[in-house]
Coordinates of C-alpha atoms (C1' of nucleotides) in Angstrom, one line a residue:
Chain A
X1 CA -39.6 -11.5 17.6
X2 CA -42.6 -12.3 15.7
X3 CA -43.5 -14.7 13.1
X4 CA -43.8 -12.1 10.5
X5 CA -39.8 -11.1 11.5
X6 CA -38.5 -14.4 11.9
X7 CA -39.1 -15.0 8.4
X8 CA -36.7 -12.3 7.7
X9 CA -34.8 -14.0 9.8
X10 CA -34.9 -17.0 8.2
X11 CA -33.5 -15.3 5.1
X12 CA -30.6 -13.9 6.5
X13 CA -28.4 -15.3 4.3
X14 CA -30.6 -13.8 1.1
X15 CA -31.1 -10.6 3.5
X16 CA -27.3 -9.7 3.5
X17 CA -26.8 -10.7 -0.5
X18 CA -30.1 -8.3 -1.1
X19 CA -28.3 -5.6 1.0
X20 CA -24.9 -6.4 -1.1
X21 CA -27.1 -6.7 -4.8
X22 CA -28.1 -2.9 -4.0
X23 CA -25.0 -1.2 -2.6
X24 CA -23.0 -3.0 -5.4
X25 CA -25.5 -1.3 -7.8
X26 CA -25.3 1.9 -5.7
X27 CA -22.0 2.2 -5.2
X28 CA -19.8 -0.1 -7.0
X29 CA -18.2 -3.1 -6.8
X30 CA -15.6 -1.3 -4.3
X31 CA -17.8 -1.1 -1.5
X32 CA -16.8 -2.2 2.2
X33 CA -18.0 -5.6 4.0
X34 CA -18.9 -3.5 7.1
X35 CA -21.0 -1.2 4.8
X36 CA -22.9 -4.3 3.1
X37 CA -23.7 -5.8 6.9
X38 CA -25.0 -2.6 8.4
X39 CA -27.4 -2.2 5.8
X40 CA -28.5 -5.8 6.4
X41 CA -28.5 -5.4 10.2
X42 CA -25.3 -7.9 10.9
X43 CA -22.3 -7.9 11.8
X44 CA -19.4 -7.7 9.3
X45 CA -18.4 -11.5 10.9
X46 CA -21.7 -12.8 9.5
X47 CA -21.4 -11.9 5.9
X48 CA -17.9 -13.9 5.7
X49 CA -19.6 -16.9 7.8
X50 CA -22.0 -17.4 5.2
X51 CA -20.4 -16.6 2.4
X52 CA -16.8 -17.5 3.2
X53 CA -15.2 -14.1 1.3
X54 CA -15.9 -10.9 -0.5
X55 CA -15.1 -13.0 -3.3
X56 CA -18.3 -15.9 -2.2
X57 CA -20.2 -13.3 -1.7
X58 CA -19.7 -11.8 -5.2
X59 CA -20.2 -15.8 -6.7
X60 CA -23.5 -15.0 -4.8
X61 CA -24.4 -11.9 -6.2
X62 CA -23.3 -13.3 -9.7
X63 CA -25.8 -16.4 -9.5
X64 CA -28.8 -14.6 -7.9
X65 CA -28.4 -11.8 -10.7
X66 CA -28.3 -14.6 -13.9
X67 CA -31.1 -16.4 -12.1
X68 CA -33.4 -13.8 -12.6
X69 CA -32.4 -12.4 -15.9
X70 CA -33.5 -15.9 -17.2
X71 CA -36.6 -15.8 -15.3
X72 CA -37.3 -12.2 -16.5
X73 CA -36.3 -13.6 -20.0
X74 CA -38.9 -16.6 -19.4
X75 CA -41.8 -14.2 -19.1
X76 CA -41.0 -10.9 -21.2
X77 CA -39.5 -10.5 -24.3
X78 CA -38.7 -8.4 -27.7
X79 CA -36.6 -5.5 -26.5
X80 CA -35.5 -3.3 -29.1
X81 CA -32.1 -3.2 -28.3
X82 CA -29.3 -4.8 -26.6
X83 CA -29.6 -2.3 -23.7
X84 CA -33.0 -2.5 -23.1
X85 CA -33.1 -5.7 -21.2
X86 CA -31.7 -3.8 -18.3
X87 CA -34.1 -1.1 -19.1
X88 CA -36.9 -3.1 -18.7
X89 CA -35.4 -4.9 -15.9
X90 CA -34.9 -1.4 -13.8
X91 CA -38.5 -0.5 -14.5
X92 CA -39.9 -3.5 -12.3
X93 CA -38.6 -2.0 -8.8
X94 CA -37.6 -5.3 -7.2
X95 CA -35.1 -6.2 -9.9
X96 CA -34.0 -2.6 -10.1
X97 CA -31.0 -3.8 -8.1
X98 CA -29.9 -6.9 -9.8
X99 CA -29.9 -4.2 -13.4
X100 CA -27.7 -2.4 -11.5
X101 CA -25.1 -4.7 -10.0
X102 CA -25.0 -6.3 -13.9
X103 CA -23.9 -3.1 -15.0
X104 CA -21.2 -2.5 -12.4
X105 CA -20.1 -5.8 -12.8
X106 CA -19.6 -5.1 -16.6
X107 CA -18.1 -1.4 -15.5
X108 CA -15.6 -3.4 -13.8
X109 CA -14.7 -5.6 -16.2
X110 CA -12.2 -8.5 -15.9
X111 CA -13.6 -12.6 -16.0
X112 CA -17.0 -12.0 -14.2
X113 CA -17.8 -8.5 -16.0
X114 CA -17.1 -10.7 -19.6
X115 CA -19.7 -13.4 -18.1
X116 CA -22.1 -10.8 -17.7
X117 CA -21.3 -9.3 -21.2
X118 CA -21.1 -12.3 -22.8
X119 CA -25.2 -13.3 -21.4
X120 CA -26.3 -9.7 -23.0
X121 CA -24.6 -10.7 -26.5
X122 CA -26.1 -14.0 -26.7
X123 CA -29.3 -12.1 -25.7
X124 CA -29.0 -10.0 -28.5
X125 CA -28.3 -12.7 -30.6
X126 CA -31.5 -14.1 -30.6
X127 CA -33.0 -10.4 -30.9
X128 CA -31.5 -9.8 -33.6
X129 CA -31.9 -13.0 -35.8
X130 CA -35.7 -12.8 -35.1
X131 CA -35.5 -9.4 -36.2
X132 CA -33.4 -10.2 -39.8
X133 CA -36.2 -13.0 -40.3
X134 CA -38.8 -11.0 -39.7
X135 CA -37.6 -8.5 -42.0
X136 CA -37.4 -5.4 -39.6
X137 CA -33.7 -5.7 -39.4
X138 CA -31.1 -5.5 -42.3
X139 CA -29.0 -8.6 -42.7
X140 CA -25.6 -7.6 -41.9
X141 CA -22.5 -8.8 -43.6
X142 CA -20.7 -10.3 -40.7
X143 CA -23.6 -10.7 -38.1
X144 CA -21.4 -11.9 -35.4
X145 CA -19.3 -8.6 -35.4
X146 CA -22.3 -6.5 -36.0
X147 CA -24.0 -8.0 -33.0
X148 CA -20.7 -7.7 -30.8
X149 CA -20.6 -3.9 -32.1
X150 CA -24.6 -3.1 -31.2
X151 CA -24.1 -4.7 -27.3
X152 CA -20.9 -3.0 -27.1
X153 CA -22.0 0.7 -28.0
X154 CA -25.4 0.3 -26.2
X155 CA -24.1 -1.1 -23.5
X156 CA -20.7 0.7 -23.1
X157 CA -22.7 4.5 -23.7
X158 CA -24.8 3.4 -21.1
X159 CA -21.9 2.5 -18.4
X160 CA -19.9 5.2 -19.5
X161 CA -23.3 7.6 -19.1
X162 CA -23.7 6.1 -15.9
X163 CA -19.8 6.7 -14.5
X164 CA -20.0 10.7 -15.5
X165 CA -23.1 10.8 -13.3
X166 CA -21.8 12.6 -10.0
X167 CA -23.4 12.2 -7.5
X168 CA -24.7 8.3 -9.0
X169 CA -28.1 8.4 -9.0
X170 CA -30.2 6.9 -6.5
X171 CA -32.9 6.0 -8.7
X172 CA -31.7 3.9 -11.4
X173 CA -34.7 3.1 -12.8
X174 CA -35.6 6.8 -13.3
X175 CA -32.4 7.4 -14.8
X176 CA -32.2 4.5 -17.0
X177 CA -35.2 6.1 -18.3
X178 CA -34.1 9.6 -18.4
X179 CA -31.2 8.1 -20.4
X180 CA -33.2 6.1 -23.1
X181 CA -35.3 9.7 -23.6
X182 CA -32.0 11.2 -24.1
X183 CA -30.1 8.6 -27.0
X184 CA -34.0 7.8 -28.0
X185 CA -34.3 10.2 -31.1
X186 CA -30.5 10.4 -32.3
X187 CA -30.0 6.1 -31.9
X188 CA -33.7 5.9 -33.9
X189 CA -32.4 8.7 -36.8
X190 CA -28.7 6.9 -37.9
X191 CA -30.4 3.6 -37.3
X192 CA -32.9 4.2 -39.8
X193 CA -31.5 6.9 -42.2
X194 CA -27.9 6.3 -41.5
X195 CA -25.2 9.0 -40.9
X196 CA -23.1 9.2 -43.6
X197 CA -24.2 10.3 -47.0
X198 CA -22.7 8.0 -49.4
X199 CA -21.0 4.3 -49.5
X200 CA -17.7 6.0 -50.4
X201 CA -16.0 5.1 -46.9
X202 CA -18.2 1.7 -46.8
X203 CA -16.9 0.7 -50.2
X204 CA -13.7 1.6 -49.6
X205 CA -13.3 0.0 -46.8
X206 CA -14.8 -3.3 -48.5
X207 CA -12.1 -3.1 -51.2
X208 CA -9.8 -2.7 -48.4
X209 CA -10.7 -5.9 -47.0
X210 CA -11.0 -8.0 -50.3
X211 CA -7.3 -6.7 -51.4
X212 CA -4.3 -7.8 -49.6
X213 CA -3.6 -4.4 -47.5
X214 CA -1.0 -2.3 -48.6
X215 CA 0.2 -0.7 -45.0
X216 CA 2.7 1.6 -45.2
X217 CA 0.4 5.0 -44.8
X218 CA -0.2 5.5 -41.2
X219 CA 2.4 2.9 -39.8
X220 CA 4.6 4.7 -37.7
X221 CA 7.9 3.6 -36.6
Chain B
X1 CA 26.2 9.1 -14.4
X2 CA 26.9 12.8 -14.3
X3 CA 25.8 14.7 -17.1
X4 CA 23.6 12.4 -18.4
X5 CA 21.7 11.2 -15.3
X6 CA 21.5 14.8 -13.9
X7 CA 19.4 15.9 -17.1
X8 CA 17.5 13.1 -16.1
X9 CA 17.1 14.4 -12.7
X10 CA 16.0 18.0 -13.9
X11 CA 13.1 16.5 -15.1
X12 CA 12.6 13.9 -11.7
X13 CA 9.4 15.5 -11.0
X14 CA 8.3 15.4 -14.8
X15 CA 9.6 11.5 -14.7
X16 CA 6.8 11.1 -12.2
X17 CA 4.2 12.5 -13.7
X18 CA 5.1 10.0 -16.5
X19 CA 5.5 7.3 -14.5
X20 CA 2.1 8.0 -13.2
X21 CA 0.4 8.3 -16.6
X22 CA 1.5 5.1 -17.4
X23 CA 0.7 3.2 -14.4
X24 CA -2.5 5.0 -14.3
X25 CA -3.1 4.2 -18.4
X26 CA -1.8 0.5 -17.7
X27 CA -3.7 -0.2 -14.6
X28 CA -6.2 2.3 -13.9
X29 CA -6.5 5.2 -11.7
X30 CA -6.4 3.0 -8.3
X31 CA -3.1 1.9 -8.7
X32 CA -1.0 3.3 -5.5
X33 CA 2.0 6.3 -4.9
X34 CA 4.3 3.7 -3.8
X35 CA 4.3 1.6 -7.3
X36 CA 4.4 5.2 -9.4
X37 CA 7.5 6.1 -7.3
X38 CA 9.4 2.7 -8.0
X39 CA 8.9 3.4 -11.6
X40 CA 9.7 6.7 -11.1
X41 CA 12.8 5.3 -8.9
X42 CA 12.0 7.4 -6.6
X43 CA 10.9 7.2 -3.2
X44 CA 7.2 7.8 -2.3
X45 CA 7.4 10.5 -0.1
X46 CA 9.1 12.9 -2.7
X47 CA 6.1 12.2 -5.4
X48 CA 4.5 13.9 -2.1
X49 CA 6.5 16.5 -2.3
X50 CA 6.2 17.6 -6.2
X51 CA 2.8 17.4 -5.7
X52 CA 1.1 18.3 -3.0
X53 CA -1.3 15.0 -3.0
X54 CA -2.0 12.3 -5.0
X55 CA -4.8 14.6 -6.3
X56 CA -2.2 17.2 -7.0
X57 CA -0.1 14.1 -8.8
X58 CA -3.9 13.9 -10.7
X59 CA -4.4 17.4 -11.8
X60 CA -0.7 17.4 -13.0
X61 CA -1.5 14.2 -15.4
X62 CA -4.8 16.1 -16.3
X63 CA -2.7 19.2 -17.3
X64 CA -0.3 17.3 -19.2
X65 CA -2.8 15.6 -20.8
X66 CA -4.8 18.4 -22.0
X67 CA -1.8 20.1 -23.1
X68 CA -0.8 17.4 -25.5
X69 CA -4.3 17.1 -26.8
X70 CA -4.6 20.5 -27.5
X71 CA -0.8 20.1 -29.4
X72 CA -1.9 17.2 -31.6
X73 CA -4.8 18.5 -32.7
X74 CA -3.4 21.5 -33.7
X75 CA -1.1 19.5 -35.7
X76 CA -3.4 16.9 -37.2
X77 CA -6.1 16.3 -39.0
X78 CA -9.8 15.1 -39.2
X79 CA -10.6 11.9 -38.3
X80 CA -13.6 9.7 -38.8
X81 CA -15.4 9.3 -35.3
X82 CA -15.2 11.1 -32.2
X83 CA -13.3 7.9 -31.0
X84 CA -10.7 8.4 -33.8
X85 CA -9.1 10.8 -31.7
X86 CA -8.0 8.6 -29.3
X87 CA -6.9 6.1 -31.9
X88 CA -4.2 8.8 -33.5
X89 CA -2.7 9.6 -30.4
X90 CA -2.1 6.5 -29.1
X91 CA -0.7 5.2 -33.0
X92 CA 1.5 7.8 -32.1
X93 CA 4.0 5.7 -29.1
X94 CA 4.9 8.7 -26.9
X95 CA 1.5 9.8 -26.4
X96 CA 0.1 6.4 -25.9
X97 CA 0.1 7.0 -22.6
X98 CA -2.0 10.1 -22.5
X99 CA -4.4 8.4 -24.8
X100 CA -4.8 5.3 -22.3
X101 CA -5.1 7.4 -19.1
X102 CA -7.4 9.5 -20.8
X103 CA -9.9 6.3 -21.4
X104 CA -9.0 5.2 -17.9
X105 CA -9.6 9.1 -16.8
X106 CA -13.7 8.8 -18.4
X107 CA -14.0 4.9 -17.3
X108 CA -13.7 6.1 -13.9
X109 CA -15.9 8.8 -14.4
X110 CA -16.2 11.6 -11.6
X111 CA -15.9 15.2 -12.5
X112 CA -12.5 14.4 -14.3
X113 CA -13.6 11.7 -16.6
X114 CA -16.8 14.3 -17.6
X115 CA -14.1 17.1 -18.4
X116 CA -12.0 14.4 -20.6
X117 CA -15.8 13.4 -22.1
X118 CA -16.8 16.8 -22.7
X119 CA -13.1 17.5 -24.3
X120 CA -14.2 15.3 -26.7
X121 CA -17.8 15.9 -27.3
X122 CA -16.9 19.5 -28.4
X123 CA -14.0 17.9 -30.7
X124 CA -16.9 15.5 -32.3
X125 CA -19.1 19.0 -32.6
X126 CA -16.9 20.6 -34.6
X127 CA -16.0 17.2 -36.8
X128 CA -19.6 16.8 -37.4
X129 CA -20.5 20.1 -38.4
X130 CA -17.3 20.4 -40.9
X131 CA -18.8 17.3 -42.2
X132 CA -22.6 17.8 -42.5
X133 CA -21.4 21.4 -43.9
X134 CA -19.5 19.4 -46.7
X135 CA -22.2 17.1 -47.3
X136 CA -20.5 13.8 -45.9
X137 CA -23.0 13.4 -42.9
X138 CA -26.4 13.9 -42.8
X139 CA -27.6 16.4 -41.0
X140 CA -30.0 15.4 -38.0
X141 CA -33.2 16.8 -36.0
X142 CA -30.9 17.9 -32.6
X143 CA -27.6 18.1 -33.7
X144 CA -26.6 18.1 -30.1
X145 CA -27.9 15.2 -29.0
X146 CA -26.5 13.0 -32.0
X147 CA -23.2 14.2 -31.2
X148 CA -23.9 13.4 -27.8
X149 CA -25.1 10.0 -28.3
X150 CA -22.0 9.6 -30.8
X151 CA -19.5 10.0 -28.4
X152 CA -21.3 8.0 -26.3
X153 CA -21.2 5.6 -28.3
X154 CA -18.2 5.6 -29.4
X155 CA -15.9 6.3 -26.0
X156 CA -18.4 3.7 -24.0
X157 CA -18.1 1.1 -26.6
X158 CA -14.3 1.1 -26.5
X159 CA -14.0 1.4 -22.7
X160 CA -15.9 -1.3 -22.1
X161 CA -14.0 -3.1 -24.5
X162 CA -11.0 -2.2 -22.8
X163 CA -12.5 -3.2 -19.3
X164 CA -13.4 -6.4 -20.6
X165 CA -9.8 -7.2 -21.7
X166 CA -8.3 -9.2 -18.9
X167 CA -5.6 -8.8 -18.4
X168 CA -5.3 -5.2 -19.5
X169 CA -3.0 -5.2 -22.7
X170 CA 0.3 -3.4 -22.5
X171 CA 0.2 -2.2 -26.2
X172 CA -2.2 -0.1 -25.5
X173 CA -1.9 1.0 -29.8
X174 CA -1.8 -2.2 -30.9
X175 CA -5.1 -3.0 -28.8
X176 CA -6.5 0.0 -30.4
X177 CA -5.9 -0.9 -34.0
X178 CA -6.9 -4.2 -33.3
X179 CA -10.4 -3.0 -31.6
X180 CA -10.7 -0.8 -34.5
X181 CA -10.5 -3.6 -37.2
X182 CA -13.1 -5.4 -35.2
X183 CA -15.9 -2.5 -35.0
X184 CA -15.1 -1.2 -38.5
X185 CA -17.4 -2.9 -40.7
X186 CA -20.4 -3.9 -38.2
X187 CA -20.1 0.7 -37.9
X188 CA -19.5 1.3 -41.5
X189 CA -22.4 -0.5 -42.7
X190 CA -24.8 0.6 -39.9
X191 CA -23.9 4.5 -40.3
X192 CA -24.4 4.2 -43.9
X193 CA -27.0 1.4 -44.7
X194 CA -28.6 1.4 -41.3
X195 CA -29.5 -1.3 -39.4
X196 CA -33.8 -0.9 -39.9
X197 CA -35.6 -1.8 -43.3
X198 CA -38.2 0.8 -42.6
X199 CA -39.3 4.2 -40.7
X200 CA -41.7 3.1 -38.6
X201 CA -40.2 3.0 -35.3
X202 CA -38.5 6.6 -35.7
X203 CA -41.9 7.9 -37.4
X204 CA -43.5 6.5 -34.5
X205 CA -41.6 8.1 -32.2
X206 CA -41.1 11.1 -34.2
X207 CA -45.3 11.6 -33.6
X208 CA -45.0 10.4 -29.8
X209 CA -42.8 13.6 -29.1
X210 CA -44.5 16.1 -31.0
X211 CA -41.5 18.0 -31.9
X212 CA -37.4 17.8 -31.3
X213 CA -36.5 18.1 -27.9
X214 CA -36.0 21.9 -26.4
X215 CA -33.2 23.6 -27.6
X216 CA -33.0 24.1 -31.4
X217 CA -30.9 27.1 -31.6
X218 CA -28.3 25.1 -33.8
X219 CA -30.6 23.2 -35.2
X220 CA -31.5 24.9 -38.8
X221 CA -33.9 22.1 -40.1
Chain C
dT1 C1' -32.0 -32.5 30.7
dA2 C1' -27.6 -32.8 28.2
dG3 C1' -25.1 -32.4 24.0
dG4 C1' -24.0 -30.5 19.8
dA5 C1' -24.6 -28.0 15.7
dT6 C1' -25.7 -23.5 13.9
dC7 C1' -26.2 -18.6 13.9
dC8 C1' -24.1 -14.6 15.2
dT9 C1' -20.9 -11.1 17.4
dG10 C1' -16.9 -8.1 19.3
dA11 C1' -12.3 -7.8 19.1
dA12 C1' -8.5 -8.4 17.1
dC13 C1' -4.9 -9.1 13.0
dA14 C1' -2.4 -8.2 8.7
dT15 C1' -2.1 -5.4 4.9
dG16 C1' -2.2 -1.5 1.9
dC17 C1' -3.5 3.1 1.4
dG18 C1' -2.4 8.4 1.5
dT19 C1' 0.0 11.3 4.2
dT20 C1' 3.3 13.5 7.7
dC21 C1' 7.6 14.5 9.6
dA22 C1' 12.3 14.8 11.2
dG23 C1' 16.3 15.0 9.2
dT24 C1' 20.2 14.1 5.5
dC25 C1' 22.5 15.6 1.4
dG26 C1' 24.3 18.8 -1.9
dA27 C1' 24.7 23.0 -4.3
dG28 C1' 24.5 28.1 -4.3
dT29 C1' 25.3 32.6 -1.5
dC30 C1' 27.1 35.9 1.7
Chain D
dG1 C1' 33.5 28.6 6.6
dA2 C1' 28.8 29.4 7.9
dC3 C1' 24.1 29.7 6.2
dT4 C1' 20.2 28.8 3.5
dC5 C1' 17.2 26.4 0.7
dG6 C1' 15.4 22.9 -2.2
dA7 C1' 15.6 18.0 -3.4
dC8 C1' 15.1 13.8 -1.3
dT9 C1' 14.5 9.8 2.0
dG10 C1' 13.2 6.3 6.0
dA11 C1' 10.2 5.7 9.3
dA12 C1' 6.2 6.3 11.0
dC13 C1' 0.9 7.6 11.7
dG14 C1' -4.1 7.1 11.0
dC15 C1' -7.3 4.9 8.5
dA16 C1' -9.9 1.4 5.9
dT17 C1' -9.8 -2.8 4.0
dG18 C1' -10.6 -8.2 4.1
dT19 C1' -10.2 -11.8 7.2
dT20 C1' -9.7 -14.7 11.6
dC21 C1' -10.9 -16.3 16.0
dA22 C1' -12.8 -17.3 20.5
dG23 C1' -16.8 -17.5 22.4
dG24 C1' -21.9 -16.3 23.4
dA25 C1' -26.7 -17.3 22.1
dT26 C1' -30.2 -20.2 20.3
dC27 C1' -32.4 -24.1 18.7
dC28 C1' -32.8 -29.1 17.3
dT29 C1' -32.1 -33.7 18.7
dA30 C1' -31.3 -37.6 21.6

DNA sequence: TAGGATCCTGAACATGCGTTCAGTCGAGTC
DNA sequence: GACTCGACTGAACGCATGTTCAGGATCCTA
């Protein structure tokens, strides 16, 4: 009716993807197009006029979501660990959202939760490359698989922290935090120190790989 | 198909509950009655009737589950992660099954998937302290968290792994052995060599929090 | 002022879900 | 033989989902 409101208006297209970003995040990726349209103040009709399907509408969601980790990427940087992009994109309360539909989308899995993976390897990546050089972080013997191993456990404690939550929290950005406080002190101590003792399984398992495997131990028939 | 079948048929309601964990293992805890009871070759109104619900179907995979668990590690032996467990049953091809709805149990998350976590939290509690007490593993500043964090760790990386897959793999052991070859050095290396050159960051945070979080009744540093 | 495109809605449709129910079949019991 | 009881089924119900469609409302343009 006013000015003010018609330029809500005028976004109604970015009003209902908003509304889907955060109930997405909320709720998961299983959540009803009636559910999405009354918290954007439509009609259920309207979301698949502009978007064409659940599907489009995800393809929106998907876009708007990489478009700002890049922008949020442009600006900030240094993380100290393959998680902590989201973190840091929780803690500013606008994107709060967007870290959470990433992570249900990853949750989820299947083509568009790999996309999504894939962007937080690559991430860490560069992370970790600037870290080897700078000499804060050990060179690792096969840096590809190490860096696949880091996003997967960060990542995948995370999500999996995240599903056992019941009730999911409604304040991801307080949780997210609560978590890191949590993994903070144990992640730091085998980081640094390590958790085993001695090289003995280490070195095994490097003779292992330099021998041609003899496999006839725990093979069962 | 007298004898034979009819021994079949004194187990019809225990041929749906493994029908069910395999469809559930194979394609996750949303898959429907009706498809459990084709595989069951049954119709859908008798898995109803075993049952109770398709909760009731749920609490009866749970119970089995549990049950064979509780069997194999009575039987075997100590593995090298708190995901290891996992690993062994499912090398083993009859419990492959349990072992994948298990993960699909935790990926879903709920109240269920934190029983199934907390299962094997308290199996990675006792693991860790038989190995700290033998001087394999180093002992840390709050025990319960690293164990925590651990399985974590562990569990979440390989879920997400798993939910990443697409489409799902039907050798649900040979995914697992495969996964396992993958993470194995990139873990080996960081547990025993670490993955930072120096202390500062854990020192640092070690002074931030002026002493290990609040309860240290295990804790015998 | 008229025409047309765009935004938007209410009512439906098709599908799949968990679940219910009336009733059939077959074996054991009096 | 009649009766009972559990296993079992086919057909339906109620509900929620994604989607479609005819048409109303609004605004821009000619």
């Amino acid at each position: 009716m006013r000015s003010v409101e018609s330029r809500d208006d005028a976004t109604a297209r970015s009003r209902i993807r908003d509304a889907a970003l955060r109930r997405f995040a909320a709720d998961g990726l299983g959540v009803g197009i009636r559910a999405i349209a009354t918290d954007a103040g439509v009609s259920p009709a309207l979301v698949l006029h502009h978007f064409g399907s659940k599907d489009g509408l995800r393809d929106a969601c998907d876009d708007h979501a990489f478009a700002v980790i890049r922008e949020v990427k442009r600006v900030a940087l240094g993380p100290t660990g393959p998680d902590q992009l989201l973190v840091q994109l929780a803690s500013v309360a606008e994107y709060a959202p967007v870290a959470g539909y990433l992570m249900r989308a990853m949750q989820s899995g299947g083509p568009r939760g790999r996309e999504a993976f894939e962007h937080f390897v690559s991430d860490a990546e560069q992370y970790v490359a600037e870290g080897v050089a700078a000499g804060t972080l050990r060179p690792s013997r096969d840096e590809k698989a190490r860096i696949r191993w880091l996003t997967l456990s960060g990542m995948g404690a995370m999500l999996l922290a995240l599903a056992l939550e019941d009730p999911p929290p409604d304040d991801l950005a307080a949780w997210l935090q609560r978590y890191t406080a949590e993994i903070s002190l144990p992640a730091l101590e085998a980081f640094t120190e390590g958790v085993l003792t001695d090289r003995r399984m280490l070195d095994a398992y490097l003779s292992y790989v330099s021998d041609p495997p003899a496999r006839d131990e725990t093979a069962a028939s």
